[in-house]
């Protein structure tokens, strides 16, 4: 994840937003392997719908069972 952060920072700085989206997606997939409770079926459904609609990635923010998509 640390390497992804460095790539993400570079992609934002260089305005390579398609790459940014792909890196966000890769990070999300990695995060989901760390803790089973990091997501739920509602969040997964929203995320998958966004990806199916053409999003390249996404960021879920928040902690402690709350947050926003």
CSV table of C-alpha atoms in Angstrom, one decimal:
chain,number,residue,atom,x,y,z
A,1,UNK,CA,0.0,0.0,0.0
A,2,UNK,CA,2.9,2.3,0.7
A,3,UNK,CA,4.1,1.9,-2.9
A,4,UNK,CA,0.6,2.5,-4.2
A,5,UNK,CA,0.5,5.8,-2.2
A,6,UNK,CA,3.7,7.0,-3.9
A,7,UNK,CA,2.2,6.1,-7.3
A,8,UNK,CA,-1.1,7.8,-6.4
A,9,UNK,CA,0.7,11.0,-5.4
A,10,UNK,CA,2.6,11.0,-8.6
A,11,UNK,CA,-0.5,10.4,-10.7
A,12,UNK,CA,-2.3,13.2,-9.1
A,13,UNK,CA,0.6,15.6,-9.4
A,14,UNK,CA,1.0,14.7,-13.1
A,15,UNK,CA,-2.8,15.0,-13.7
A,16,UNK,CA,-3.0,11.3,-14.8
A,17,UNK,CA,-6.5,10.8,-13.5
A,18,UNK,CA,-7.3,7.5,-15.2
A,19,UNK,CA,-4.2,6.1,-13.5
A,20,UNK,CA,-5.4,7.6,-10.2
A,21,UNK,CA,-8.7,5.8,-10.5
A,22,UNK,CA,-7.0,2.5,-11.3
A,23,UNK,CA,-4.7,2.9,-8.3
A,24,UNK,CA,-7.7,3.7,-6.0
A,25,UNK,CA,-9.3,0.5,-7.2
A,26,UNK,CA,-6.2,-1.5,-6.6
A,27,UNK,CA,-5.9,-0.1,-3.1
A,28,UNK,CA,-9.5,-0.9,-2.3
A,29,UNK,CA,-9.0,-4.5,-3.3
A,30,UNK,CA,-6.0,-4.7,-1.1
A,31,UNK,CA,-7.8,-3.1,1.9
A,32,UNK,CA,-10.6,-5.6,1.7
A,33,UNK,CA,-8.1,-8.4,2.2
A,34,UNK,CA,-6.9,-6.8,5.5
A,35,UNK,CA,-10.1,-6.9,7.5
A,36,UNK,CA,-13.3,-8.6,6.7
A,37,UNK,CA,-15.4,-5.8,8.3
A,38,UNK,CA,-13.9,-3.0,6.2
A,39,UNK,CA,-16.9,-3.4,3.8
A,40,UNK,CA,-20.4,-4.8,3.7
A,41,UNK,CA,-22.8,-5.9,1.0
A,42,UNK,CA,-24.3,-2.4,0.7
A,43,UNK,CA,-20.9,-0.7,0.1
A,44,UNK,CA,-19.8,-3.5,-2.2
A,45,UNK,CA,-23.0,-3.1,-4.2
A,46,UNK,CA,-22.6,0.7,-4.6
A,47,UNK,CA,-18.9,0.3,-5.5
A,48,UNK,CA,-19.7,-2.4,-8.1
A,49,UNK,CA,-22.5,-0.3,-9.6
A,50,UNK,CA,-20.1,2.6,-10.0
A,51,UNK,CA,-17.5,0.4,-11.6
A,52,UNK,CA,-20.1,-1.1,-14.0
A,53,UNK,CA,-21.1,2.5,-14.9
A,54,UNK,CA,-17.5,3.3,-15.9
A,55,UNK,CA,-15.7,4.4,-12.8
A,56,UNK,CA,-12.0,3.4,-12.7
A,57,UNK,CA,-11.9,3.2,-8.9
A,58,UNK,CA,-13.3,4.7,-5.7
A,59,UNK,CA,-12.6,5.8,-2.2
A,60,UNK,CA,-14.6,4.9,0.8
A,61,UNK,CA,-13.9,7.3,3.7
A,62,UNK,CA,-14.7,7.0,7.3
A,63,UNK,CA,-14.0,4.8,10.3
A,64,UNK,CA,-15.8,3.0,13.0
A,65,UNK,CA,-18.7,1.7,10.9
A,66,UNK,CA,-19.6,5.1,9.5
A,67,UNK,CA,-18.4,7.2,6.6
A,68,UNK,CA,-19.3,7.9,3.1
A,69,UNK,CA,-18.7,6.6,-0.4
